[in-house]
Amino acid sequence: MPDDSNLATLLVSCPDRKGIVAALAQLLYGHGANILSADQYTDTAVGQFFQRIRFDVSDALTDRVAIGAAIAEVAARLGMNCRLAYGDRIPQVAVFVSRYDHCLHDLLWRHRVGELRCDVRAVIANHPDLEPVASQFNIPFHLIPVTPENKARTEAEQLALLRSLEIDLVVFARYMQIASSTFIAEYPNKIVNIHHSFLPAFVGQKPYHQAHARGVKVIGATAHYVTELLDDGPIISQDVERVSHRDSVDDLVRRGRDLEKVVLARAVRLHLEDRVLVHGSKTVVFD
Amino acid sequence: MPDDSNLATLLVSCPDRKGIVAALAQLLYGHGANILSADQYTDTAVGQFFQRIRFDVSDALTDRVAIGAAIAEVAARLGMNCRLAYGDRIPQVAVFVSRYDHCLHDLLWRHRVGELRCDVRAVIANHPDLEPVASQFNIPFHLIPVTPENKARTEAEQLALLRSLEIDLVVFARYMQIASSTFIAEYPNKIVNIHHSFLPAFVGQKPYHQAHARGVKVIGATAHYVTELLDDGPIISQDVERVSHRDSVDDLVRRGRDLEKVVLARAVRLHLEDRVLVHGSKTVVFD
Amino acid sequence: MPDDSNLATLLVSCPDRKGIVAALAQLLYGHGANILSADQYTDTAVGQFFQRIRFDVSDALTDRVAIGAAIAEVAARLGMNCRLAYGDRIPQVAVFVSRYDHCLHDLLWRHRVGELRCDVRAVIANHPDLEPVASQFNIPFHLIPVTPENKARTEAEQLALLRSLEIDLVVFARYMQIASSTFIAEYPNKIVNIHHSFLPAFVGQKPYHQAHARGVKVIGATAHYVTELLDDGPIISQDVERVSHRDSVDDLVRRGRDLEKVVLARAVRLHLEDRVLVHGSKTVVFD
Amino acid sequence: MPDDSNLATLLVSCPDRKGIVAALAQLLYGHGANILSADQYTDTAVGQFFQRIRFDVSDALTDRVAIGAAIAEVAARLGMNCRLAYGDRIPQVAVFVSRYDHCLHDLLWRHRVGELRCDVRAVIANHPDLEPVASQFNIPFHLIPVTPENKARTEAEQLALLRSLEIDLVVFARYMQIASSTFIAEYPNKIVNIHHSFLPAFVGQKPYHQAHARGVKVIGATAHYVTELLDDGPIISQDVERVSHRDSVDDLVRRGRDLEKVVLARAVRLHLEDRVLVHGSKTVVFD
């Protein structure tokens, strides 16, 4: 992986008005930063401006503190939501799992070969089954069994662990538990879940059974941020595959695994590369 | 198009049991028919057998009457639903439309270049807008305006027209009216509708608006047989296309048109080539 | 279609250096133009900067002449290739055809429903077959038969016609003739061709026959700018479809038509919306 | 995985003639076997008949020897190539690799979760790098380094190993060596290779570099049987993915890995389930 410690990514969202692009470009130029790429999108229906700027500070005339302060000043003036991240700040990730191993296996393999710029700090499970997978990739495995009775206590335990590890992103890799609003509130738009259907079709449990019963000719998978409404969070990525009457539920499950792996990995990658902006119930994805 | 007047297609559906394949193959061989292709599928979950056999009677030892009688005898013995069609019996088709012209235009163009083996006998519309399209392809255009008040009467008029034209297949090419159960009962699994979403997501009206509001990353179209439950009939064909936050509702409408055209044309073609078997709420498609 | 007469599109390509984004954004802001969208890409391997800016001059402080002069000045200083187009300048298009009607039909239908912002001024053909299609859409049809002997003369005739119509874009919609270098030189990166294969596989004639002989499981279509090397120009758009051993050459031809139509229409649309920049033998497409 | 030890798969290929379907169906019925599925295809251009029959002998009236003899008799009479396999005969597989781990990792994971009905008996490598992957899945790893000088001797060593393990299928999972004709002759249509391009585009080395240089908008992967002509064997499976100017060679390599994994796994699965028939330079795939 190339050295990108001096590369910064700035994500911006604010009400649209004239001069935003110029203000930011001028600011960065004034500090001697070099813009490598800039994607911009304005949702004219709601009058909201979105931008992702990637710039290099290797030859900057000032330092990161000065640049950060300048951006904060402009942001305050223009009412911007901003997120600024440098390449040498590696995001810390925790992966929640239950018993299905395909997404976990796939994520850890991708992490190992360098596809995902992050540290995977922990695999957190409510079943012991996937300990060997975590161990095989040398990732600490934390077993926190969940029962209807102990749910509140185990969530507190999970949150304490996440805080102690300074986790930036939580990934639900076919984690078969529903997070409470307390849990979600602590990681707003920072929990990525994979749902094994083409949402909003087949919300809830056993979507492959639902798809088989309906006789659809296409199945899908959806990665989304977790919100309080089940399977209703902002969608980051979706993909689909053609199926036929010949596919049994087991075939759909098998074929769906390939979709789930790819869609979840893509969403995690997009998030880690600061390519996703959430606005209301939807995402802007600069890919 | 090659001469296929002596080619027959036999569609079979029955409870599964030993010897069905042999019985039919032996029967056809005994009459001197040559099997060109045979697709078979058994739904083991429900114990139902499905087969599509295409055979050539050019060098048959007997005639069509004898072959038909023999098949009927076997069908009765084995409890089969059968459908036998010869290539020289051209299906008669009526297309229902309202104001959108893309599906109609596409179907009539495909018909003209020989992609669809049928006679398009009539375009039936509740608005006058598409008369020029029908006329451009030399298809009779019937304007039967529908209002909430005259619905029963106009349906009677439509049915009378369909009967007089001996219509085999009705296509709803973005026809914006809901057929009554009387109408549907007269054409069971013989009315193909195109719905402009990936069903069962976005049932009902304005699916592109629904898709935009939900922020999906993939849109779709679904061709299905019309049943009494709205947007719930057996699915024949579906396809999808990736979209992004950049796509406005108008973009979705535009991109969806391409999906609708292709999916509807494929479903009509599959039906006309006797490739679709309905069982319960689902289809078996031998493509 | 919305009124976009006051919307401008600026396409920029130049050697990469610091401050380009700022210079242009500042310039537009200074004139009171509102940037609606800005896509930027830097090819770091070759050090080339590309940008597409779309801006609104409805509330500009100066006029188009002043804005144009300012852009020209910056362009000269930074060594930019620039292309600036306003929404009220409708591109003039000529479509060349031979005998296949599907691409022509599709383009003219899309033009009629407003998918393509252009005037189609002429259909130019070396065979009379498609006159009815042009006539059906009220587009002037010019028959200029081509023989090996009269090739130079007919090209001169074609060019004279194009010049007299002030054509901006030439579309080869399955035109079965090879343009001379003289012809191509007059419309550099302004001739879009559709090739009925996934280039660079199956260059030259009868690609569907080649694909069938090779037994591929996927067929494709490619839209590209025409250059002197046959089937080797910069690729604008490609798409593919799965096929199987069951598909005869005729099936590939039929299924390929759907690909060709969609891919050619997409390329023409991308070009007309000033979304394509050519650099060397490749394109940058801001879609 | 369900018990399918009594399920047999019969693959048939022969010159087309009347009565083949009947002869085989009647034969199986006579022995009390139950046909579960039968797919048939006739290549009318070359007059060749292909069929895959899957039948259950749980309630057969005779035994496997009798059924086998009967099939052999019919095969001799009709000039058939036949392949008959029972579910309790598990294919033995060897995987050849060099340094890239993604395909190996993916195959071994799929094998472990039961997607591939086979025994993976050996990973054979010309580099030591992937020993940990094999070991992690408990598959014996054989390091047989290859140099231009020792090539003949190492191939002899490889062949001896394959023979001793009674290998049925050889998989080249990004194995960066070219097999000799001696090697190939011993495993005709039993060596599956993955090529990292959409063949026949980009034959030979560094296809992602070639694709990047050409500026294609779609990349692909191809699984095929290995023959003496490099990258020219019968294609079993292909898939593609859209790319853009933004994708560097490294991006293509990364995105291509996902294609390679899926396409190779699909081809191996199709082969192991006796769904592939080779005729000349092409395949018939009953999927």
mmCIF file with all atom_site columns, N, CA and C in Angstrom, chain C residues 188-238:
data_model
loop_
_atom_site.group_PDB
_atom_site.id
_atom_site.type_symbol
_atom_site.label_atom_id
_atom_site.label_alt_id
_atom_site.label_comp_id
_atom_site.label_asym_id
_atom_site.label_entity_id
_atom_site.label_seq_id
_atom_site.pdbx_PDB_ins_code
_atom_site.Cartn_x
_atom_site.Cartn_y
_atom_site.Cartn_z
_atom_site.occupancy
_atom_site.B_iso_or_equiv
_atom_site.pdbx_formal_charge
_atom_site.auth_seq_id
_atom_site.auth_comp_id
_atom_site.auth_asym_id
_atom_site.auth_atom_id
_atom_site.pdbx_PDB_model_num
ATOM 1   N N  . PRO C 1 188 ? -12.540 15.026  -35.209 1.00 0.00 ? 188 PRO C N  1
ATOM 2   C CA . PRO C 1 188 ? -11.718 14.314  -34.225 1.00 0.00 ? 188 PRO C CA 1
ATOM 3   C C  . PRO C 1 188 ? -12.483 14.140  -32.917 1.00 0.00 ? 188 PRO C C  1
ATOM 4   N N  . ASN C 1 189 ? -12.588 12.907  -32.459 1.00 0.00 ? 189 ASN C N  1
ATOM 5   C CA . ASN C 1 189 ? -13.361 12.581  -31.252 1.00 0.00 ? 189 ASN C CA 1
ATOM 6   C C  . ASN C 1 189 ? -14.785 13.121  -31.328 1.00 0.00 ? 189 ASN C C  1
ATOM 7   N N  . LYS C 1 190 ? -15.284 13.177  -32.537 1.00 0.00 ? 190 LYS C N  1
ATOM 8   C CA . LYS C 1 190 ? -16.656 13.629  -32.748 1.00 0.00 ? 190 LYS C CA 1
ATOM 9   C C  . LYS C 1 190 ? -17.442 12.636  -33.594 1.00 0.00 ? 190 LYS C C  1
ATOM 10  N N  . ILE C 1 191 ? -16.864 11.436  -33.767 1.00 0.00 ? 191 ILE C N  1
ATOM 11  C CA . ILE C 1 191 ? -17.597 10.363  -34.442 1.00 0.00 ? 191 ILE C CA 1
ATOM 12  C C  . ILE C 1 191 ? -17.704 9.210   -33.453 1.00 0.00 ? 191 ILE C C  1
ATOM 13  N N  . VAL C 1 192 ? -18.929 8.870   -33.098 1.00 0.00 ? 192 VAL C N  1
ATOM 14  C CA . VAL C 1 192 ? -19.149 7.752   -32.186 1.00 0.00 ? 192 VAL C CA 1
ATOM 15  C C  . VAL C 1 192 ? -19.613 6.544   -32.992 1.00 0.00 ? 192 VAL C C  1
ATOM 16  N N  . ASN C 1 193 ? -18.935 5.424   -32.799 1.00 0.00 ? 193 ASN C N  1
ATOM 17  C CA . ASN C 1 193 ? -19.280 4.183   -33.492 1.00 0.00 ? 193 ASN C CA 1
ATOM 18  C C  . ASN C 1 193 ? -19.701 3.128   -32.476 1.00 0.00 ? 193 ASN C C  1
ATOM 19  N N  . ILE C 1 194 ? -20.602 2.239   -32.905 1.00 0.00 ? 194 ILE C N  1
ATOM 20  C CA . ILE C 1 194 ? -20.943 1.093   -32.067 1.00 0.00 ? 194 ILE C CA 1
ATOM 21  C C  . ILE C 1 194 ? -20.347 -0.164  -32.711 1.00 0.00 ? 194 ILE C C  1
ATOM 22  N N  . HIS C 1 195 ? -19.547 -0.878  -31.925 1.00 0.00 ? 195 HIS C N  1
ATOM 23  C CA . HIS C 1 195 ? -19.011 -2.155  -32.420 1.00 0.00 ? 195 HIS C CA 1
ATOM 24  C C  . HIS C 1 195 ? -19.693 -3.270  -31.656 1.00 0.00 ? 195 HIS C C  1
ATOM 25  N N  . HIS C 1 196 ? -20.130 -4.297  -32.397 1.00 0.00 ? 196 HIS C N  1
ATOM 26  C CA . HIS C 1 196 ? -20.959 -5.324  -31.771 1.00 0.00 ? 196 HIS C CA 1
ATOM 27  C C  . HIS C 1 196 ? -20.138 -6.453  -31.151 1.00 0.00 ? 196 HIS C C  1
ATOM 28  N N  . SER C 1 197 ? -19.161 -6.039  -30.341 1.00 0.00 ? 197 SER C N  1
ATOM 29  C CA . SER C 1 197 ? -18.456 -7.009  -29.495 1.00 0.00 ? 197 SER C CA 1
ATOM 30  C C  . SER C 1 197 ? -17.863 -6.261  -28.326 1.00 0.00 ? 197 SER C C  1
ATOM 31  N N  . PHE C 1 198 ? -17.406 -7.031  -27.367 1.00 0.00 ? 198 PHE C N  1
ATOM 32  C CA . PHE C 1 198 ? -16.683 -6.488  -26.246 1.00 0.00 ? 198 PHE C CA 1
ATOM 33  C C  . PHE C 1 198 ? -15.229 -6.279  -26.692 1.00 0.00 ? 198 PHE C C  1
ATOM 34  N N  . LEU C 1 199 ? -14.936 -5.110  -27.232 1.00 0.00 ? 199 LEU C N  1
ATOM 35  C CA . LEU C 1 199 ? -13.560 -4.841  -27.689 1.00 0.00 ? 199 LEU C CA 1
ATOM 36  C C  . LEU C 1 199 ? -12.596 -4.875  -26.510 1.00 0.00 ? 199 LEU C C  1
ATOM 37  N N  . PRO C 1 200 ? -11.356 -5.319  -26.693 1.00 0.00 ? 200 PRO C N  1
ATOM 38  C CA . PRO C 1 200 ? -10.718 -5.665  -27.959 1.00 0.00 ? 200 PRO C CA 1
ATOM 39  C C  . PRO C 1 200 ? -10.930 -7.111  -28.410 1.00 0.00 ? 200 PRO C C  1
ATOM 40  N N  . ALA C 1 201 ? -11.859 -7.837  -27.823 1.00 0.00 ? 201 ALA C N  1
ATOM 41  C CA . ALA C 1 201 ? -12.152 -9.162  -28.366 1.00 0.00 ? 201 ALA C CA 1
ATOM 42  C C  . ALA C 1 201 ? -12.975 -8.998  -29.638 1.00 0.00 ? 201 ALA C C  1
ATOM 43  N N  . PHE C 1 202 ? -12.685 -9.802  -30.638 1.00 0.00 ? 202 PHE C N  1
ATOM 44  C CA . PHE C 1 202 ? -13.504 -9.865  -31.842 1.00 0.00 ? 202 PHE C CA 1
ATOM 45  C C  . PHE C 1 202 ? -13.534 -8.558  -32.620 1.00 0.00 ? 202 PHE C C  1
ATOM 46  N N  . VAL C 1 203 ? -12.356 -8.071  -32.921 1.00 0.00 ? 203 VAL C N  1
ATOM 47  C CA . VAL C 1 203 ? -12.207 -6.933  -33.815 1.00 0.00 ? 203 VAL C CA 1
ATOM 48  C C  . VAL C 1 203 ? -12.672 -7.355  -35.209 1.00 0.00 ? 203 VAL C C  1
ATOM 49  N N  . GLY C 1 204 ? -13.115 -6.385  -35.996 1.00 0.00 ? 204 GLY C N  1
ATOM 50  C CA . GLY C 1 204 ? -13.389 -6.645  -37.404 1.00 0.00 ? 204 GLY C CA 1
ATOM 51  C C  . GLY C 1 204 ? -14.770 -7.190  -37.667 1.00 0.00 ? 204 GLY C C  1
ATOM 52  N N  . GLN C 1 205 ? -14.881 -8.009  -38.692 1.00 0.00 ? 205 GLN C N  1
ATOM 53  C CA . GLN C 1 205 ? -16.198 -8.405  -39.180 1.00 0.00 ? 205 GLN C CA 1
ATOM 54  C C  . GLN C 1 205 ? -16.789 -9.590  -38.433 1.00 0.00 ? 205 GLN C C  1
ATOM 55  N N  . LYS C 1 206 ? -18.113 -9.633  -38.446 1.00 0.00 ? 206 LYS C N  1
ATOM 56  C CA . LYS C 1 206 ? -18.877 -10.772 -37.927 1.00 0.00 ? 206 LYS C CA 1
ATOM 57  C C  . LYS C 1 206 ? -18.467 -11.173 -36.511 1.00 0.00 ? 206 LYS C C  1
ATOM 58  N N  . PRO C 1 207 ? -18.453 -10.222 -35.596 1.00 0.00 ? 207 PRO C N  1
ATOM 59  C CA . PRO C 1 207 ? -18.034 -10.563 -34.234 1.00 0.00 ? 207 PRO C CA 1
ATOM 60  C C  . PRO C 1 207 ? -18.933 -11.588 -33.547 1.00 0.00 ? 207 PRO C C  1
ATOM 61  N N  . TYR C 1 208 ? -20.222 -11.606 -33.871 1.00 0.00 ? 208 TYR C N  1
ATOM 62  C CA . TYR C 1 208 ? -21.079 -12.602 -33.210 1.00 0.00 ? 208 TYR C CA 1
ATOM 63  C C  . TYR C 1 208 ? -20.721 -14.009 -33.697 1.00 0.00 ? 208 TYR C C  1
ATOM 64  N N  . HIS C 1 209 ? -20.365 -14.119 -34.975 1.00 0.00 ? 209 HIS C N  1
ATOM 65  C CA . HIS C 1 209 ? -19.897 -15.421 -35.459 1.00 0.00 ? 209 HIS C CA 1
ATOM 66  C C  . HIS C 1 209 ? -18.601 -15.817 -34.745 1.00 0.00 ? 209 HIS C C  1
ATOM 67  N N  . GLN C 1 210 ? -17.712 -14.847 -34.595 1.00 0.00 ? 210 GLN C N  1
ATOM 68  C CA . GLN C 1 210 ? -16.458 -15.130 -33.881 1.00 0.00 ? 210 GLN C CA 1
ATOM 69  C C  . GLN C 1 210 ? -16.743 -15.562 -32.434 1.00 0.00 ? 210 GLN C C  1
ATOM 70  N N  . ALA C 1 211 ? -17.655 -14.866 -31.785 1.00 0.00 ? 211 ALA C N  1
ATOM 71  C CA . ALA C 1 211 ? -17.957 -15.170 -30.390 1.00 0.00 ? 211 ALA C CA 1
ATOM 72  C C  . ALA C 1 211 ? -18.569 -16.564 -30.266 1.00 0.00 ? 211 ALA C C  1
ATOM 73  N N  . HIS C 1 212 ? -19.441 -16.890 -31.220 1.00 0.00 ? 212 HIS C N  1
ATOM 74  C CA . HIS C 1 212 ? -20.068 -18.208 -31.203 1.00 0.00 ? 212 HIS C CA 1
ATOM 75  C C  . HIS C 1 212 ? -19.015 -19.293 -31.421 1.00 0.00 ? 212 HIS C C  1
ATOM 76  N N  . ALA C 1 213 ? -18.123 -19.046 -32.351 1.00 0.00 ? 213 ALA C N  1
ATOM 77  C CA . ALA C 1 213 ? -17.087 -20.049 -32.645 1.00 0.00 ? 213 ALA C CA 1
ATOM 78  C C  . ALA C 1 213 ? -16.170 -20.258 -31.442 1.00 0.00 ? 213 ALA C C  1
ATOM 79  N N  . ARG C 1 214 ? -15.931 -19.189 -30.694 1.00 0.00 ? 214 ARG C N  1
ATOM 80  C CA . ARG C 1 214 ? -15.027 -19.309 -29.542 1.00 0.00 ? 214 ARG C CA 1
ATOM 81  C C  . ARG C 1 214 ? -15.730 -19.900 -28.324 1.00 0.00 ? 214 ARG C C  1
ATOM 82  N N  . GLY C 1 215 ? -17.058 -19.857 -28.345 1.00 0.00 ? 215 GLY C N  1
ATOM 83  C CA . GLY C 1 215 ? -17.789 -20.436 -27.216 1.00 0.00 ? 215 GLY C CA 1
ATOM 84  C C  . GLY C 1 215 ? -17.753 -19.588 -25.964 1.00 0.00 ? 215 GLY C C  1
ATOM 85  N N  . VAL C 1 216 ? -17.759 -18.263 -26.129 1.00 0.00 ? 216 VAL C N  1
ATOM 86  C CA . VAL C 1 216 ? -17.744 -17.401 -24.951 1.00 0.00 ? 216 VAL C CA 1
ATOM 87  C C  . VAL C 1 216 ? -19.063 -17.496 -24.200 1.00 0.00 ? 216 VAL C C  1
ATOM 88  N N  . LYS C 1 217 ? -19.043 -17.147 -22.922 1.00 0.00 ? 217 LYS C N  1
ATOM 89  C CA . LYS C 1 217 ? -20.237 -17.207 -22.075 1.00 0.00 ? 217 LYS C CA 1
ATOM 90  C C  . LYS C 1 217 ? -20.803 -15.816 -21.822 1.00 0.00 ? 217 LYS C C  1
ATOM 91  N N  . VAL C 1 218 ? -20.192 -14.823 -22.422 1.00 0.00 ? 218 VAL C N  1
ATOM 92  C CA . VAL C 1 218 ? -20.617 -13.430 -22.264 1.00 0.00 ? 218 VAL C CA 1
ATOM 93  C C  . VAL C 1 218 ? -20.411 -12.740 -23.613 1.00 0.00 ? 218 VAL C C  1
ATOM 94  N N  . ILE C 1 219 ? -21.399 -11.987 -24.072 1.00 0.00 ? 219 ILE C N  1
ATOM 95  C CA . ILE C 1 219 ? -21.181 -11.154 -25.255 1.00 0.00 ? 219 ILE C CA 1
ATOM 96  C C  . ILE C 1 219 ? -21.263 -9.694  -24.847 1.00 0.00 ? 219 ILE C C  1
ATOM 97  N N  . GLY C 1 220 ? -20.772 -8.811  -25.733 1.00 0.00 ? 220 GLY C N  1
ATOM 98  C CA . GLY C 1 220 ? -20.738 -7.411  -25.366 1.00 0.00 ? 220 GLY C CA 1
ATOM 99  C C  . GLY C 1 220 ? -20.907 -6.485  -26.547 1.00 0.00 ? 220 GLY C C  1
ATOM 100 N N  . ALA C 1 221 ? -20.944 -5.206  -26.239 1.00 0.00 ? 221 ALA C N  1
ATOM 101 C CA . ALA C 1 221 ? -20.959 -4.166  -27.265 1.00 0.00 ? 221 ALA C CA 1
ATOM 102 C C  . ALA C 1 221 ? -20.115 -3.006  -26.760 1.00 0.00 ? 221 ALA C C  1
ATOM 103 N N  . THR C 1 222 ? -19.531 -2.283  -27.695 1.00 0.00 ? 222 THR C N  1
ATOM 104 C CA . THR C 1 222 ? -18.591 -1.215  -27.354 1.00 0.00 ? 222 THR C CA 1
ATOM 105 C C  . THR C 1 222 ? -18.872 0.020   -28.185 1.00 0.00 ? 222 THR C C  1
ATOM 106 N N  . ALA C 1 223 ? -19.047 1.159   -27.528 1.00 0.00 ? 223 ALA C N  1
ATOM 107 C CA . ALA C 1 223 ? -19.151 2.428   -28.244 1.00 0.00 ? 223 ALA C CA 1
ATOM 108 C C  . ALA C 1 223 ? -17.836 3.175   -28.071 1.00 0.00 ? 223 ALA C C  1
ATOM 109 N N  . HIS C 1 224 ? -17.299 3.670   -29.175 1.00 0.00 ? 224 HIS C N  1
ATOM 110 C CA . HIS C 1 224 ? -15.980 4.322   -29.119 1.00 0.00 ? 224 HIS C CA 1
ATOM 111 C C  . HIS C 1 224 ? -15.908 5.427   -30.150 1.00 0.00 ? 224 HIS C C  1
ATOM 112 N N  . TYR C 1 225 ? -14.966 6.338   -29.932 1.00 0.00 ? 225 TYR C N  1
ATOM 113 C CA . TYR C 1 225 ? -14.698 7.337   -30.953 1.00 0.00 ? 225 TYR C CA 1
ATOM 114 C C  . TYR C 1 225 ? -13.942 6.663   -32.090 1.00 0.00 ? 225 TYR C C  1
ATOM 115 N N  . VAL C 1 226 ? -14.216 7.116   -33.297 1.00 0.00 ? 226 VAL C N  1
ATOM 116 C CA . VAL C 1 226 ? -13.567 6.521   -34.464 1.00 0.00 ? 226 VAL C CA 1
ATOM 117 C C  . VAL C 1 226 ? -12.217 7.174   -34.678 1.00 0.00 ? 226 VAL C C  1
ATOM 118 N N  . THR C 1 227 ? -11.204 6.333   -34.791 1.00 0.00 ? 227 THR C N  1
ATOM 119 C CA . THR C 1 227 ? -9.863  6.800   -35.137 1.00 0.00 ? 227 THR C CA 1
ATOM 120 C C  . THR C 1 227 ? -9.399  6.029   -36.357 1.00 0.00 ? 227 THR C C  1
ATOM 121 N N  . GLU C 1 228 ? -8.186  6.296   -36.782 1.00 0.00 ? 228 GLU C N  1
ATOM 122 C CA . GLU C 1 228 ? -7.726  5.659   -38.025 1.00 0.00 ? 228 GLU C CA 1
ATOM 123 C C  . GLU C 1 228 ? -7.537  4.154   -37.875 1.00 0.00 ? 228 GLU C C  1
ATOM 124 N N  . LEU C 1 229 ? -7.216  3.708   -36.655 1.00 0.00 ? 229 LEU C N  1
ATOM 125 C CA . LEU C 1 229 ? -7.053  2.274   -36.455 1.00 0.00 ? 229 LEU C CA 1
ATOM 126 C C  . LEU C 1 229 ? -8.429  1.643   -36.234 1.00 0.00 ? 229 LEU C C  1
ATOM 127 N N  . LEU C 1 230 ? -8.769  0.675   -37.048 1.00 0.00 ? 230 LEU C N  1
ATOM 128 C CA . LEU C 1 230 ? -10.087 0.041   -37.000 1.00 0.00 ? 230 LEU C CA 1
ATOM 129 C C  . LEU C 1 230 ? -10.399 -0.517  -35.612 1.00 0.00 ? 230 LEU C C  1
ATOM 130 N N  . ASP C 1 231 ? -11.541 -0.164  -35.084 1.00 0.00 ? 231 ASP C N  1
ATOM 131 C CA . ASP C 1 231 ? -12.024 -0.706  -33.803 1.00 0.00 ? 231 ASP C CA 1
ATOM 132 C C  . ASP C 1 231 ? -11.040 -0.465  -32.661 1.00 0.00 ? 231 ASP C C  1
ATOM 133 N N  . ASP C 1 232 ? -10.259 0.608   -32.772 1.00 0.00 ? 232 ASP C N  1
ATOM 134 C CA . ASP C 1 232 ? -9.235  0.832   -31.760 1.00 0.00 ? 232 ASP C CA 1
ATOM 135 C C  . ASP C 1 232 ? -9.341  2.209   -31.101 1.00 0.00 ? 232 ASP C C  1
ATOM 136 N N  . GLY C 1 233 ? -10.385 2.940   -31.382 1.00 0.00 ? 233 GLY C N  1
ATOM 137 C CA . GLY C 1 233 ? -10.505 4.285   -30.820 1.00 0.00 ? 233 GLY C CA 1
ATOM 138 C C  . GLY C 1 233 ? -10.844 4.256   -29.337 1.00 0.00 ? 233 GLY C C  1
ATOM 139 N N  . PRO C 1 234 ? -10.742 5.417   -28.676 1.00 0.00 ? 234 PRO C N  1
ATOM 140 C CA . PRO C 1 234 ? -11.032 5.517   -27.238 1.00 0.00 ? 234 PRO C CA 1
ATOM 141 C C  . PRO C 1 234 ? -12.444 5.019   -26.906 1.00 0.00 ? 234 PRO C C  1
ATOM 142 N N  . ILE C 1 235 ? -12.519 4.141   -25.950 1.00 0.00 ? 235 ILE C N  1
ATOM 143 C CA . ILE C 1 235 ? -13.792 3.517   -25.584 1.00 0.00 ? 235 ILE C CA 1
ATOM 144 C C  . ILE C 1 235 ? -14.597 4.441   -24.674 1.00 0.00 ? 235 ILE C C  1
ATOM 145 N N  . ILE C 1 236 ? -15.844 4.668   -25.017 1.00 0.00 ? 236 ILE C N  1
ATOM 146 C CA . ILE C 1 236 ? -16.718 5.516   -24.199 1.00 0.00 ? 236 ILE C CA 1
ATOM 147 C C  . ILE C 1 236 ? -17.570 4.666   -23.269 1.00 0.00 ? 236 ILE C C  1
ATOM 148 N N  . SER C 1 237 ? -18.107 3.576   -23.797 1.00 0.00 ? 237 SER C N  1
ATOM 149 C CA . SER C 1 237 ? -19.060 2.780   -23.027 1.00 0.00 ? 237 SER C CA 1
ATOM 150 C C  . SER C 1 237 ? -19.044 1.340   -23.504 1.00 0.00 ? 237 SER C C  1
ATOM 151 N N  . GLN C 1 238 ? -19.228 0.417   -22.570 1.00 0.00 ? 238 GLN C N  1
ATOM 152 C CA . GLN C 1 238 ? -19.312 -1.004  -22.919 1.00 0.00 ? 238 GLN C CA 1
ATOM 153 C C  . GLN C 1 238 ? -20.344 -1.649  -22.021 1.00 0.00 ? 238 GLN C C  1
#
